[in-house]
Short mmCIF file of C-alpha atoms in Angstrom, two decimals:
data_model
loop_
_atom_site.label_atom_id
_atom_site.label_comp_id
_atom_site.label_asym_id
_atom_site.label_seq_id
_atom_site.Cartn_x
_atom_site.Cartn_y
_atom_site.Cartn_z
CA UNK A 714 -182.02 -54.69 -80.88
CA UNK A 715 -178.60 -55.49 -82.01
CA UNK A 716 -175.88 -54.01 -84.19
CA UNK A 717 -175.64 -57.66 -86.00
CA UNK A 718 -177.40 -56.90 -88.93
CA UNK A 719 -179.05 -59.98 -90.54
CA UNK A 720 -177.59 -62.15 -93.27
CA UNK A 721 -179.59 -62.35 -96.77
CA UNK A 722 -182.32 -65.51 -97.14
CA UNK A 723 -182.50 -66.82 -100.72
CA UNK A 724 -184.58 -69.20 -101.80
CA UNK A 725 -185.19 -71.22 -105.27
CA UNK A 726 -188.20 -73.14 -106.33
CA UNK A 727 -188.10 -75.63 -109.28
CA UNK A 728 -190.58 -77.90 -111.10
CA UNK A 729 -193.70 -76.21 -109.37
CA UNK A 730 -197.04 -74.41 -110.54
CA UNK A 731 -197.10 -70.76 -110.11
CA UNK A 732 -193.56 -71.11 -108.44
CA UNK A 733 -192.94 -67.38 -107.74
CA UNK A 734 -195.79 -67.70 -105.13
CA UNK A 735 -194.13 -70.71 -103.38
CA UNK A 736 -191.22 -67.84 -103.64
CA UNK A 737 -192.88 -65.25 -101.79
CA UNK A 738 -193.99 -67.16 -99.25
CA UNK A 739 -190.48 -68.40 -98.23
CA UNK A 740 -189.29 -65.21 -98.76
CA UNK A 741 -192.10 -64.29 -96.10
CA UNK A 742 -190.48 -67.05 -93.68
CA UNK A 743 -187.10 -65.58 -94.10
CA UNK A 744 -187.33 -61.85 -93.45
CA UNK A 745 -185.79 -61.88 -90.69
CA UNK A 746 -182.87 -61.81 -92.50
CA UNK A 747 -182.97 -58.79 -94.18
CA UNK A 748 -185.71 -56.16 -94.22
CA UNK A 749 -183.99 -53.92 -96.87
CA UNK A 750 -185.44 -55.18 -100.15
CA UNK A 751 -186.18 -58.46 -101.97
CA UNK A 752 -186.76 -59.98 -105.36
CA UNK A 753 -188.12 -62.78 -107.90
CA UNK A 754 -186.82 -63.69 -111.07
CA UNK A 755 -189.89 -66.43 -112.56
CA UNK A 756 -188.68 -68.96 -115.37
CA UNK A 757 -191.34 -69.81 -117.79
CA UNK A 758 -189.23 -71.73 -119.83
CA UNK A 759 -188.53 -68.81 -122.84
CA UNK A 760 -187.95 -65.94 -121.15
CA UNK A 761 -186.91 -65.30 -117.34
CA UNK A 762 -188.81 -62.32 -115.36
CA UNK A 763 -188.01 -60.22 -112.41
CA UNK A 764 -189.45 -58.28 -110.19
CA UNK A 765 -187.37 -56.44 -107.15
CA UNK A 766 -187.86 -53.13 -105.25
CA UNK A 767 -186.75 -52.12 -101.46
CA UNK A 768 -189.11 -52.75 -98.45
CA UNK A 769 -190.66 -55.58 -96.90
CA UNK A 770 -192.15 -58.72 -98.63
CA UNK A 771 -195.64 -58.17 -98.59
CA UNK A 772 -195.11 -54.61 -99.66
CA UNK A 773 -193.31 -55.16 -102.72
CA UNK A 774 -194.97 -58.36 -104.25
CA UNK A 775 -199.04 -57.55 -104.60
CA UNK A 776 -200.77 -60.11 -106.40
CA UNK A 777 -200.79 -58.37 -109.72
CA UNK A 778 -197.01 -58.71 -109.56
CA UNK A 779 -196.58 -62.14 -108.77
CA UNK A 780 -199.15 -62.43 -111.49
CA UNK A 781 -196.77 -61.48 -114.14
CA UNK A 782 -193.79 -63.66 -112.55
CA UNK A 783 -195.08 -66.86 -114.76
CA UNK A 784 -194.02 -70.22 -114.69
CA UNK A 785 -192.31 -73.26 -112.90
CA UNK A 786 -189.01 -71.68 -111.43
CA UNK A 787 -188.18 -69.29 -109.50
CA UNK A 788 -185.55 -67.87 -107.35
CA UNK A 789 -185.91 -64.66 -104.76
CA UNK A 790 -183.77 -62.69 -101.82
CA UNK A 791 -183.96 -60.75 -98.75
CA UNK A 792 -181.37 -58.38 -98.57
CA UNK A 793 -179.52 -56.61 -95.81
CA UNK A 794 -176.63 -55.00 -96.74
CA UNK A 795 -173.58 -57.21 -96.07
CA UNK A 796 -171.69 -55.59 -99.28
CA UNK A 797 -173.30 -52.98 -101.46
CA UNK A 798 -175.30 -49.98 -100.72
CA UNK A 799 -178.73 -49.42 -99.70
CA UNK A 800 -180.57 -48.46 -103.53
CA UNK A 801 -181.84 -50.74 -105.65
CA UNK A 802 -179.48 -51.68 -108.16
CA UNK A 803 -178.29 -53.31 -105.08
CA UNK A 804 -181.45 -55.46 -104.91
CA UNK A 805 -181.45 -59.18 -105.80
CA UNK A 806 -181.71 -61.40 -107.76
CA UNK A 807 -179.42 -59.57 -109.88
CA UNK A 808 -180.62 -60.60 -114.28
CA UNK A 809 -178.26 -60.69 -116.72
CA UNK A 810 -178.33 -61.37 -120.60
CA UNK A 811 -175.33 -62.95 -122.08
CA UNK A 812 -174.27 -65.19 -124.57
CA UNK A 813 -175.68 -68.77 -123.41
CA UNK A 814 -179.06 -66.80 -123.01
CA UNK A 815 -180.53 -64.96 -119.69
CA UNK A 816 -179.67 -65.84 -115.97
CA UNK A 817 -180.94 -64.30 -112.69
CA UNK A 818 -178.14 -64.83 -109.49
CA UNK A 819 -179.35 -64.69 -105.90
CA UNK A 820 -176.26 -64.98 -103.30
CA UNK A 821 -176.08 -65.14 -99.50
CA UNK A 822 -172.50 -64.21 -97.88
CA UNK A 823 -169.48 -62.43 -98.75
CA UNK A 824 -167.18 -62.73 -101.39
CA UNK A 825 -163.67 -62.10 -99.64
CA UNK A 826 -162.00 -61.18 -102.85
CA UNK A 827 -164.43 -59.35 -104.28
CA UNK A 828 -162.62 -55.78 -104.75
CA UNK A 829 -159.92 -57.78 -106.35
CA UNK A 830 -162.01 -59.48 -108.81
CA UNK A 831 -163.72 -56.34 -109.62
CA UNK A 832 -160.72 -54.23 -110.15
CA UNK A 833 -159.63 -56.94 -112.68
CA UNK A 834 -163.00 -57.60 -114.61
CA UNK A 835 -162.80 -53.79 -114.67
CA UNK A 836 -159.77 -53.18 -116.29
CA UNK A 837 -160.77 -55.92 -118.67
CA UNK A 838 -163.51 -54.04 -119.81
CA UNK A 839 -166.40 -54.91 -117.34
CA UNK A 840 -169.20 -52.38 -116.59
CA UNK A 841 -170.66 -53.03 -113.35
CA UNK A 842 -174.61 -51.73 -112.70
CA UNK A 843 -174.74 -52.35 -108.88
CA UNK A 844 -171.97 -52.36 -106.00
CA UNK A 845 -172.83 -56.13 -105.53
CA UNK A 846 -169.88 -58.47 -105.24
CA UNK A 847 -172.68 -60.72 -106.74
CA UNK A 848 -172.21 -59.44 -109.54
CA UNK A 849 -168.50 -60.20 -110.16
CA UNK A 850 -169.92 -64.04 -111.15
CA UNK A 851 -172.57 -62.44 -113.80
CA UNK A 852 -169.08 -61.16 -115.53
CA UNK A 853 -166.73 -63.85 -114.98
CA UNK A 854 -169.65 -66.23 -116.31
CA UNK A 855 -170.24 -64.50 -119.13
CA UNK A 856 -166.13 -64.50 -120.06
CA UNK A 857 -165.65 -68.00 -119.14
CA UNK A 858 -164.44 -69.77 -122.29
CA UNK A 859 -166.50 -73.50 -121.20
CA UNK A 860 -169.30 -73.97 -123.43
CA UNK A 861 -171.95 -75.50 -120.86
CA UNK A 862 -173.67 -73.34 -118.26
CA UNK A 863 -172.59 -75.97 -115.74
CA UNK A 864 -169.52 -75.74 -116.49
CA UNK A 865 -168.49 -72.10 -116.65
CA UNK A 866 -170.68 -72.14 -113.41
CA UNK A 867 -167.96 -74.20 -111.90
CA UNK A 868 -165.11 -72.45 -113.64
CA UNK A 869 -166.28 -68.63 -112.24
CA UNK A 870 -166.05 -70.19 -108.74
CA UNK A 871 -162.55 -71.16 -109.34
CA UNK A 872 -161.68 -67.33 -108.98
CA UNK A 873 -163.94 -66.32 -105.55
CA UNK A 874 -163.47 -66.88 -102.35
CA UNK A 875 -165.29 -66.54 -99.08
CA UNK A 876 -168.55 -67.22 -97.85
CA UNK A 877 -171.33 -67.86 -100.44
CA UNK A 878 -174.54 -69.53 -101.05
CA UNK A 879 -175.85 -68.95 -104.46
CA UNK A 880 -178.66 -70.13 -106.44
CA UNK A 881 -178.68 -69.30 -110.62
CA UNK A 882 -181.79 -69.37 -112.64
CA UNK A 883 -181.46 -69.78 -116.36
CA UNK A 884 -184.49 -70.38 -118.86
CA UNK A 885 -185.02 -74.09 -117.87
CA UNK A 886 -182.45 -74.82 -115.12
CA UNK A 887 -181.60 -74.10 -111.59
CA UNK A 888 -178.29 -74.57 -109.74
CA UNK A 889 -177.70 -74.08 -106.09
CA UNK A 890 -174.20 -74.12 -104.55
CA UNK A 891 -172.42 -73.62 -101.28
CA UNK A 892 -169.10 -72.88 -100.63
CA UNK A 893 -166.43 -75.32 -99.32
CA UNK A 894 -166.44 -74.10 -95.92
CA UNK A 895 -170.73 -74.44 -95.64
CA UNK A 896 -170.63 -70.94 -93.76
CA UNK A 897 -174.18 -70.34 -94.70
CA UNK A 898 -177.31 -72.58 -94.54
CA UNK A 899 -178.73 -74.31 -97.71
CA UNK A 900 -181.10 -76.72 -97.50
CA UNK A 901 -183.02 -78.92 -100.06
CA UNK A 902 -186.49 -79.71 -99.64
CA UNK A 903 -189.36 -81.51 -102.00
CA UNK A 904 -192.98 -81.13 -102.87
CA UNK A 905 -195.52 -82.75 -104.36
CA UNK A 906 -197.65 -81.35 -107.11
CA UNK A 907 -201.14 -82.34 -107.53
CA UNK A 908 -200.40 -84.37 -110.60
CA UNK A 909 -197.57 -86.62 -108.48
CA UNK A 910 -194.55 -85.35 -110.15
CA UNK A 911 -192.18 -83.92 -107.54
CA UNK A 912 -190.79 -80.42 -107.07
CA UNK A 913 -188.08 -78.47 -105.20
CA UNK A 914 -187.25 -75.68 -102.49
CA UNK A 915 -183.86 -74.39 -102.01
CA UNK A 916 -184.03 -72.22 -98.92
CA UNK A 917 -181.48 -71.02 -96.66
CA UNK A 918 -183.40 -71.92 -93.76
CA UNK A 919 -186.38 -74.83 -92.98
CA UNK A 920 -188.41 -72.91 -91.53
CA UNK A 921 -189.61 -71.93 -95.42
CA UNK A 922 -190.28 -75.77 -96.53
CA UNK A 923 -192.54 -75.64 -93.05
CA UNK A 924 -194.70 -72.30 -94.63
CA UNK A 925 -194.99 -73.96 -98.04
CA UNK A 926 -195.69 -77.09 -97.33
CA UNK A 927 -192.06 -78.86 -99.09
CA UNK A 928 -190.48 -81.86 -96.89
CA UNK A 929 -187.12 -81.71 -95.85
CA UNK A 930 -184.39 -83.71 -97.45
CA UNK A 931 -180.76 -82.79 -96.72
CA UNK A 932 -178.71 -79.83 -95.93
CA UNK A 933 -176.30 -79.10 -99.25
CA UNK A 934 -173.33 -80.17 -98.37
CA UNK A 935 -170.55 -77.87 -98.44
CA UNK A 936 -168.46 -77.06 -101.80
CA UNK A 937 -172.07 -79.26 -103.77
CA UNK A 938 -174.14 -77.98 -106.39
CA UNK A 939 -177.42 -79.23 -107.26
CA UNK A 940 -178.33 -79.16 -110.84
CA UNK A 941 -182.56 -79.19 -111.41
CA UNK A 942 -182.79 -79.65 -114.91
CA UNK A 943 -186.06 -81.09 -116.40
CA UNK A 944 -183.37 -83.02 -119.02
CA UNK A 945 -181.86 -84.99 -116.47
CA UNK A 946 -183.75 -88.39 -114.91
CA UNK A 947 -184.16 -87.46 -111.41
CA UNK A 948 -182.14 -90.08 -109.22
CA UNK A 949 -183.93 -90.73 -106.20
CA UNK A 950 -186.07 -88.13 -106.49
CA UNK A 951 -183.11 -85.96 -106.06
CA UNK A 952 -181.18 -83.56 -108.23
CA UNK A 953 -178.07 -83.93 -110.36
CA UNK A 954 -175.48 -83.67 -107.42
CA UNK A 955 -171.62 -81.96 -108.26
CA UNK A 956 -168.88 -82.03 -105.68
CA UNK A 957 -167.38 -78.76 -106.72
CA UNK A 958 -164.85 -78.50 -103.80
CA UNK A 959 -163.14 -80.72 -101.86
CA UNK A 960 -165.52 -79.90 -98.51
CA UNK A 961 -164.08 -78.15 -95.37
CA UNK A 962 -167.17 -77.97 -93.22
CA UNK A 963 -167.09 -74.56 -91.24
CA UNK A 964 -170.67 -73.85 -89.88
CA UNK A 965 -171.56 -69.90 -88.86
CA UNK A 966 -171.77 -70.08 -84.90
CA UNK A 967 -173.85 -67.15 -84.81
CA UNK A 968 -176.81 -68.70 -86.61
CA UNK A 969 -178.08 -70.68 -83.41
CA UNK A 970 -177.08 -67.41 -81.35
CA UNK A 971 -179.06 -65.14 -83.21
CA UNK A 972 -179.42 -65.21 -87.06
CA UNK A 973 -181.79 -68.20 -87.72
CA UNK A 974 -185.45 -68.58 -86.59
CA UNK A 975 -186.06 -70.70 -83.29
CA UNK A 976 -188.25 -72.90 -85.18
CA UNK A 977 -185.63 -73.68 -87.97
CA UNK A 978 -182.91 -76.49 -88.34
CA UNK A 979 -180.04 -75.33 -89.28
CA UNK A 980 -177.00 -77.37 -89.64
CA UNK A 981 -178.38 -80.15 -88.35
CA UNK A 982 -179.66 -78.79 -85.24
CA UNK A 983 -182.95 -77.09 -84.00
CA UNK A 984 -182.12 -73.59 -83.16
CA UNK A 985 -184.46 -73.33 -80.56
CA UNK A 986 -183.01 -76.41 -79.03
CA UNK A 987 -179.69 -75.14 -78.74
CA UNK A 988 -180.55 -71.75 -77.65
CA UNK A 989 -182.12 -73.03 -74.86
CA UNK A 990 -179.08 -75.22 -73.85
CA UNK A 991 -176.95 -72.24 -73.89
CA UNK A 992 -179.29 -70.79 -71.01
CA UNK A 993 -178.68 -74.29 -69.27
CA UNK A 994 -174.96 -74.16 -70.26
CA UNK A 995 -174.68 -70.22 -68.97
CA UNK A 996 -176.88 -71.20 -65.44
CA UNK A 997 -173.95 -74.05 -65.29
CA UNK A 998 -171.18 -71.21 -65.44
CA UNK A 999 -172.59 -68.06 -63.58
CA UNK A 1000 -174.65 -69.53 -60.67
CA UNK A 1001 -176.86 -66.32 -59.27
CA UNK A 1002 -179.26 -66.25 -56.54
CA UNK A 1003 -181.93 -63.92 -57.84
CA UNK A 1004 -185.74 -63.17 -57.88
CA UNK A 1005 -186.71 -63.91 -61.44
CA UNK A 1006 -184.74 -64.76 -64.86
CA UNK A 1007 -186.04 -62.25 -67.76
CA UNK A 1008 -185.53 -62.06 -71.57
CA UNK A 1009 -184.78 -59.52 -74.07
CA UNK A 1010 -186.88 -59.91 -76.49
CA UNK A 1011 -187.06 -62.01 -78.63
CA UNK A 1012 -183.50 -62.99 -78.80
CA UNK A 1013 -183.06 -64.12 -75.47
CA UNK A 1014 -186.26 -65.31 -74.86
CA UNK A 1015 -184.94 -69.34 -75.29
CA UNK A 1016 -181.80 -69.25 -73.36
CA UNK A 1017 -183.49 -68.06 -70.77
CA UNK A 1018 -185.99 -70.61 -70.61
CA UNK A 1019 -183.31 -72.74 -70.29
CA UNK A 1020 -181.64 -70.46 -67.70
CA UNK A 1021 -184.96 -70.74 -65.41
CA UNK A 1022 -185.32 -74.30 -66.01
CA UNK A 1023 -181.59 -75.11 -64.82
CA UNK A 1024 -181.41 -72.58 -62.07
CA UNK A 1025 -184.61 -73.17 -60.42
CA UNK A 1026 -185.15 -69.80 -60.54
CA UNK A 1027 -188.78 -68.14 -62.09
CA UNK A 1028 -188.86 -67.13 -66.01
CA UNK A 1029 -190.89 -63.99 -66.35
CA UNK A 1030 -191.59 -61.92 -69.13
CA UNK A 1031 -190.43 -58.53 -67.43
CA UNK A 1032 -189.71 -56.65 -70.84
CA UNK A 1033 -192.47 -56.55 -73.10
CA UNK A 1034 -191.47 -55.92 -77.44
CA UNK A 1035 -193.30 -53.70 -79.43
CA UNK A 1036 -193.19 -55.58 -82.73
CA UNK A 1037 -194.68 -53.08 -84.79
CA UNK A 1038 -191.95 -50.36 -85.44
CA UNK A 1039 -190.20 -49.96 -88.08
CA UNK A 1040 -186.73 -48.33 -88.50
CA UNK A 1041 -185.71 -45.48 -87.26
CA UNK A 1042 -183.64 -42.76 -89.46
CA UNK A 1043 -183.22 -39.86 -87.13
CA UNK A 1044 -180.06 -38.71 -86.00
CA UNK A 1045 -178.13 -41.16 -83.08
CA UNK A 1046 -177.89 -38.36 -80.59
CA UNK A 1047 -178.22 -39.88 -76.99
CA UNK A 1048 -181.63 -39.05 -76.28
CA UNK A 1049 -182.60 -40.45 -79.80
CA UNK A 1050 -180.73 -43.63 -78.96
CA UNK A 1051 -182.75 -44.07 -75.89
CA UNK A 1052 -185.91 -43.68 -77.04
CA UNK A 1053 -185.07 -45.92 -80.16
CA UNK A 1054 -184.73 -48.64 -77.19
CA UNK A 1055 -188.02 -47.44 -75.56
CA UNK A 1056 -189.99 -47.37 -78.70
CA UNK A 1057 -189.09 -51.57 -79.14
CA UNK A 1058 -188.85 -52.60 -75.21
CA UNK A 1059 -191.27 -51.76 -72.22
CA UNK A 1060 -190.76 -52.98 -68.68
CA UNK A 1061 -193.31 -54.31 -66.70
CA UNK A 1062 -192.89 -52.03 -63.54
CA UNK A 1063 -195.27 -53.94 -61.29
CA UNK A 1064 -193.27 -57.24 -62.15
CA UNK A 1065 -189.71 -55.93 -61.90
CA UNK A 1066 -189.63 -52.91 -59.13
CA UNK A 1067 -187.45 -53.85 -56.01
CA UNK A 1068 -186.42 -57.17 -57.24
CA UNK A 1069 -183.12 -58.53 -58.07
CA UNK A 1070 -182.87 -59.84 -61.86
CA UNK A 1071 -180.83 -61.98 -64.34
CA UNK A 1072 -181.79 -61.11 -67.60
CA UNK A 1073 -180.45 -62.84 -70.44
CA UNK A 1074 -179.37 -61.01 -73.70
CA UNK A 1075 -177.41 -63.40 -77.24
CA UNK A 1076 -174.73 -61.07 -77.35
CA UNK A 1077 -173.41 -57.50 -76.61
CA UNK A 1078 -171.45 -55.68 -79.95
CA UNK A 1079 -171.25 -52.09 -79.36
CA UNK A 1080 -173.02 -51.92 -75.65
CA UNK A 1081 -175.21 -49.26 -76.33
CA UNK A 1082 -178.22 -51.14 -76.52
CA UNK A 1083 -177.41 -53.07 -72.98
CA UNK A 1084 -176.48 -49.99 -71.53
CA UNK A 1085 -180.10 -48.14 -72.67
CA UNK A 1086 -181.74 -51.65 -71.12
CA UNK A 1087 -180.09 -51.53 -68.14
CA UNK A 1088 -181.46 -48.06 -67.49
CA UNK A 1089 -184.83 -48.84 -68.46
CA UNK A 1090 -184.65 -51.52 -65.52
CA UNK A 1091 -183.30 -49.16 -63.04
CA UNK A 1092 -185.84 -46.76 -63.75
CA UNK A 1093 -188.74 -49.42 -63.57
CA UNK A 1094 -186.97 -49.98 -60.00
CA UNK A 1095 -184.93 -53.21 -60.02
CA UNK A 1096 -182.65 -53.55 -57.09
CA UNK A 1097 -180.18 -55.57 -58.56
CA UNK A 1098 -179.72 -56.53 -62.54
CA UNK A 1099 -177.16 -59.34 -63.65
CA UNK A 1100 -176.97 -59.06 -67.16
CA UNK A 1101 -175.67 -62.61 -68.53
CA UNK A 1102 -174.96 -63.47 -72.43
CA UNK A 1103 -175.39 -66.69 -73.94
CA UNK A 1104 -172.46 -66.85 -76.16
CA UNK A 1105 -168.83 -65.28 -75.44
CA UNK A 1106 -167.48 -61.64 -75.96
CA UNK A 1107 -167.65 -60.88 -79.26
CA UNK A 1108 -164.02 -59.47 -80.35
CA UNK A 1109 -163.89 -59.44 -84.03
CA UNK A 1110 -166.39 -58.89 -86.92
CA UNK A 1111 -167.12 -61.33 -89.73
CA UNK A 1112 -166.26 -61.04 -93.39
CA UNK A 1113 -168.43 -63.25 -94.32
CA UNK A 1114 -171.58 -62.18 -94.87
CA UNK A 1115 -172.73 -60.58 -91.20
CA UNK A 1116 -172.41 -56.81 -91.72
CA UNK A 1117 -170.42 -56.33 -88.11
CA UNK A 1118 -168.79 -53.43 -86.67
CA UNK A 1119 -165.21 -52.55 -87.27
CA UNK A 1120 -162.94 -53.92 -84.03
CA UNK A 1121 -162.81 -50.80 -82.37
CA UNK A 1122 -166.24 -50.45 -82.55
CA UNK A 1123 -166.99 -53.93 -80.78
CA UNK A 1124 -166.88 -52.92 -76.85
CA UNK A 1125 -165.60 -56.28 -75.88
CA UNK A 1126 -162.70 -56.09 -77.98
CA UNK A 1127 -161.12 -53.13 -76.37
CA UNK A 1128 -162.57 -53.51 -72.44
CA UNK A 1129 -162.36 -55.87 -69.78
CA UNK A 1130 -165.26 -57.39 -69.02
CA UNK A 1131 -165.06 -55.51 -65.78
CA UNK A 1132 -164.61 -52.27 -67.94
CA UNK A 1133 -167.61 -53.55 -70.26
CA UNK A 1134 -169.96 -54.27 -66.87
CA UNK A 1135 -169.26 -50.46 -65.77
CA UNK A 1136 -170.20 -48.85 -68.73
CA UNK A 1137 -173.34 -50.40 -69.46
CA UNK A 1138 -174.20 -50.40 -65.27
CA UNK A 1139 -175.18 -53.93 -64.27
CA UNK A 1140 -174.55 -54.84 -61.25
CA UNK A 1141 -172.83 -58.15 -62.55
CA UNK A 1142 -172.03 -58.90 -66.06
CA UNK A 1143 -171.06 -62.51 -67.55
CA UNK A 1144 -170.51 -64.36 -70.69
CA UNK A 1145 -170.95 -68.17 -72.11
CA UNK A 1146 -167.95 -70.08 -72.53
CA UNK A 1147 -166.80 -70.96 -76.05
CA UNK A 1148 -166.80 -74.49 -74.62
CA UNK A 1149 -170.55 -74.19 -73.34
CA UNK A 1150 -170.95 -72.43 -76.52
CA UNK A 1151 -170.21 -75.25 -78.93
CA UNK A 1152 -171.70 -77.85 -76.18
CA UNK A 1153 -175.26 -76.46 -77.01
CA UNK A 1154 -175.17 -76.36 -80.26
CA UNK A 1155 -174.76 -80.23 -80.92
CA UNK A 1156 -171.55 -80.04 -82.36
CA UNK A 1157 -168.42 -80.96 -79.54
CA UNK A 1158 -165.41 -82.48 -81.76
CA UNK A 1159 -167.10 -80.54 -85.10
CA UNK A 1160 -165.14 -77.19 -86.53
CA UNK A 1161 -167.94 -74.33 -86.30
CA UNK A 1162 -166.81 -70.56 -87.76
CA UNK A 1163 -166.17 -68.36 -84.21
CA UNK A 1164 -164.37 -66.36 -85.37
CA UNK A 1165 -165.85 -63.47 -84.20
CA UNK A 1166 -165.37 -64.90 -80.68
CA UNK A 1167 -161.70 -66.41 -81.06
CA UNK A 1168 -160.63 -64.42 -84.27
CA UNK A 1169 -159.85 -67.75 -86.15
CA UNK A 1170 -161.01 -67.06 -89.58
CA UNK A 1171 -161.71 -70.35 -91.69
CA UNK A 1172 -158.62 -70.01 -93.51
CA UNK A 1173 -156.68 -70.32 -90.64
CA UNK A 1174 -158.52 -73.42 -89.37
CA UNK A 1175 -156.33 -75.55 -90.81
CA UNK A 1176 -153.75 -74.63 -88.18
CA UNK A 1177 -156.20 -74.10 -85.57
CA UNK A 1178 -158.63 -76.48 -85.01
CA UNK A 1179 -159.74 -76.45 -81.49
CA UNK A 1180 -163.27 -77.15 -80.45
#
């Protein structure tokens, strides 16, 4: 229901039977996080395969395609546009042939110097096939003058900055890395194969190892890369470990507000857990007297749970989701806008009609969407609605990987919340503190990413490091 578009899942299996399924399937977990297209590239130890198209999951990959992605590795992506266009040469994992032999790249985030890196492989002679800032490490791999994959791995990442998880596929290894800051999630998980000998999920969130069946080991740290290479001895059952960056730990707020599943752990945390302490945290801050605390779907369903359980005051499921439509692509007039809204969310008029309500949203970007819910309400015949957000005003967009409005477009970054509570016409209108914010999430004293609440971008952490 937002305009937050979802961040990109990837995923890489290694060491596994039939390895492109165990793809799929966590690929299946993840969509969520992007609903434009995915892919598989398959290892089978000589030759590297992939398979990519736009659409859902389960549309793309029938089982005579997964049939032909053979062998024991595997990588695969969801992809929602955070940098590129919607076609697919934009698709992931994006397969290259070069020098050292083949490699297939899969990348969540944004690479903040991407146009200048481009511009200067250009000029050099590069010829781009997608307008992936992925691709910019296919080139500067292929240049590097190290003579290990490893290690021209390491040297391309010398030149990119920004946000990044990415996992490479070659013939017989894998390599997953994370960026200094850890802005994205990347987490490691095992398996065991029927013969005893241990595989491995990469996944950017846990709630893949749970489909699959893989046991959780450890979040990648920030600035490590794993190297899975059937060469190496396996130390404590664990993969060749690199400290490529000195780290800076800088974990995405906005995955516990609305990115990551409720049933994941993501930095350390249960999502679920935390959204429902910021509906404790917010009944703390804006005490209401009301009939009934409601959701909207499924975003706020959590908080307020948590909302309910702190105020005293009765959870009800007054707006009912329609999880079966798809995108829309007709023209945003007003009326179309509207019944975009009424095609996903349905009040209950029986339940709602001459009460007063709090219903609990994870964040408002442009407004529209609030404003099209708080009509629904007052036409299903609420007496008084007190719309209240579990995280803060959202005043700048990210560069990192969460496709965001421009400023002017985000409502709270050119209104008063007064202003913001007019134009969408709730009765009362309120916002989590950054401080209740962090609280929830697990992590007082720790330096989360906000900056699209408090406009602190990571590299300016360093002189700005308040909770």
């Amino acid at each position: 229901m937002k305009s937050w578009n979802e961040e990109c899942a990837v995923v890489g299996v290694y060491n596994v039977d039939k390895a492109s399924v165990l793809s799929y399937y966590s690929l299946f977990a993840m969509q969520h996080r992007g609903q434009e297209a995915s892919g598989i590239s398959a290892s089978n130890g000589t030759k590297i395969t992939t398979i990519k198209s736009t659409g859902l999951v389960t549309k793309i990959f029938t089982q005579k395609r997964l049939d032909k992605l053979t062998g024991r590795s595997s990588i695969g992506h969801n992809r929602y546009s955070t940098a590129g266009e919607d076609s697919i040469n934009d698709a992931q994992p994006i397969f290259a042939r070069y020098d050292l032999g083949e490699m297939a790249i899969a990348h969540n985030g944004n690479l903040t110097n991407a146009k200048e890196v481009r511009e200067m492989l250009i000029k050099e002679g590069a010829i781009f096939q997608s307008h992936l800032d992925t691709e910019n490490l296919i080139h500067l791999i292929a240049r590097s003058k190290k003579q290990s994959l490893t290690d021209r791995i390491i040297d391309a990442l010398q030149h990119v900055d920004g946000a990044y998880c990415f996992i490479f596929l070659s013939r017989t290894k894998m390599f997953a890395i994370r960026d200094r800051y850890g802005l994205r999630p990347l987490s490691l998980g095992k398996i065991y194969n029927d013969d005893g000998s241990i595989g491995y999920v990469v996944a950017s969130e846990s709630c893949a190892f749970d489909l699959v069946g893989a046991e959780f080991v450890r979040e990648i740290k920030a600035g490590e890369m794993l190297i899975f290479d059937g060469a190496y001895a396996m130390q404590d059952s664990q993969p060749k470990s690199i400290q490529v960056f000195e780290p800076n730990p800088h974990p995405c707020v906005f995955e516990h507000v609305y990115f990551a599943r409720p049933d994941s752990n993501v930095f350390g945390y249960n999502v679920y857990k935390a959204r429902k302490q910021m509906g404790i945290e917010l009944a703390k801050e804006h005490k209401i007297k009301a009939d009934m605390v409601i959701p909207v779907p499924d975003s706020g369903v959590a908080a307020a749970i948590g909302y309910s359980k702190q105020s005293g005051i009765d959870f009800e499921l007054g707006l009912i989701r329609n999880h079966y439509v798809g995108r829309t692509f007709i023209e945003p007039t007003q009326q179309e806008r509207e019944l975009k809204v009424r095609l996903k969310l349905n009040p209950i008029r029986e339940l709602i009609a001459d009460r007063e309500i709090i219903v609990i949203d994870d964040s408002v970007v442009r407004g529209t969407t609030s404003k099209q819910i708080i009509k629904i309400l007052r036409q299903a015949g609420a007496k008084k609605i007190h719309l209240l957000i579990s995280s803060p005003p959202t005043i700048s967009p990210c560069f990192y990987g969460v496709d965001t409005p421009h400023k002017e477009q985000l409502i709270c970054a050119n209104k008063t919340i007064e202003e913001v509570r007019k134009y969408i016409g709730a009765d009362s209108l309120g916002f989590l503190s950054i401080k209740g914010l962090v609280k929830s999430i697990g992590s007082e004293g720790k330096t989360l990413c906000k900056a699209c609440f408090d406009e602190c971008y990571v590299d300016d952490y360093t002189n700005n490091l308040g909770g």
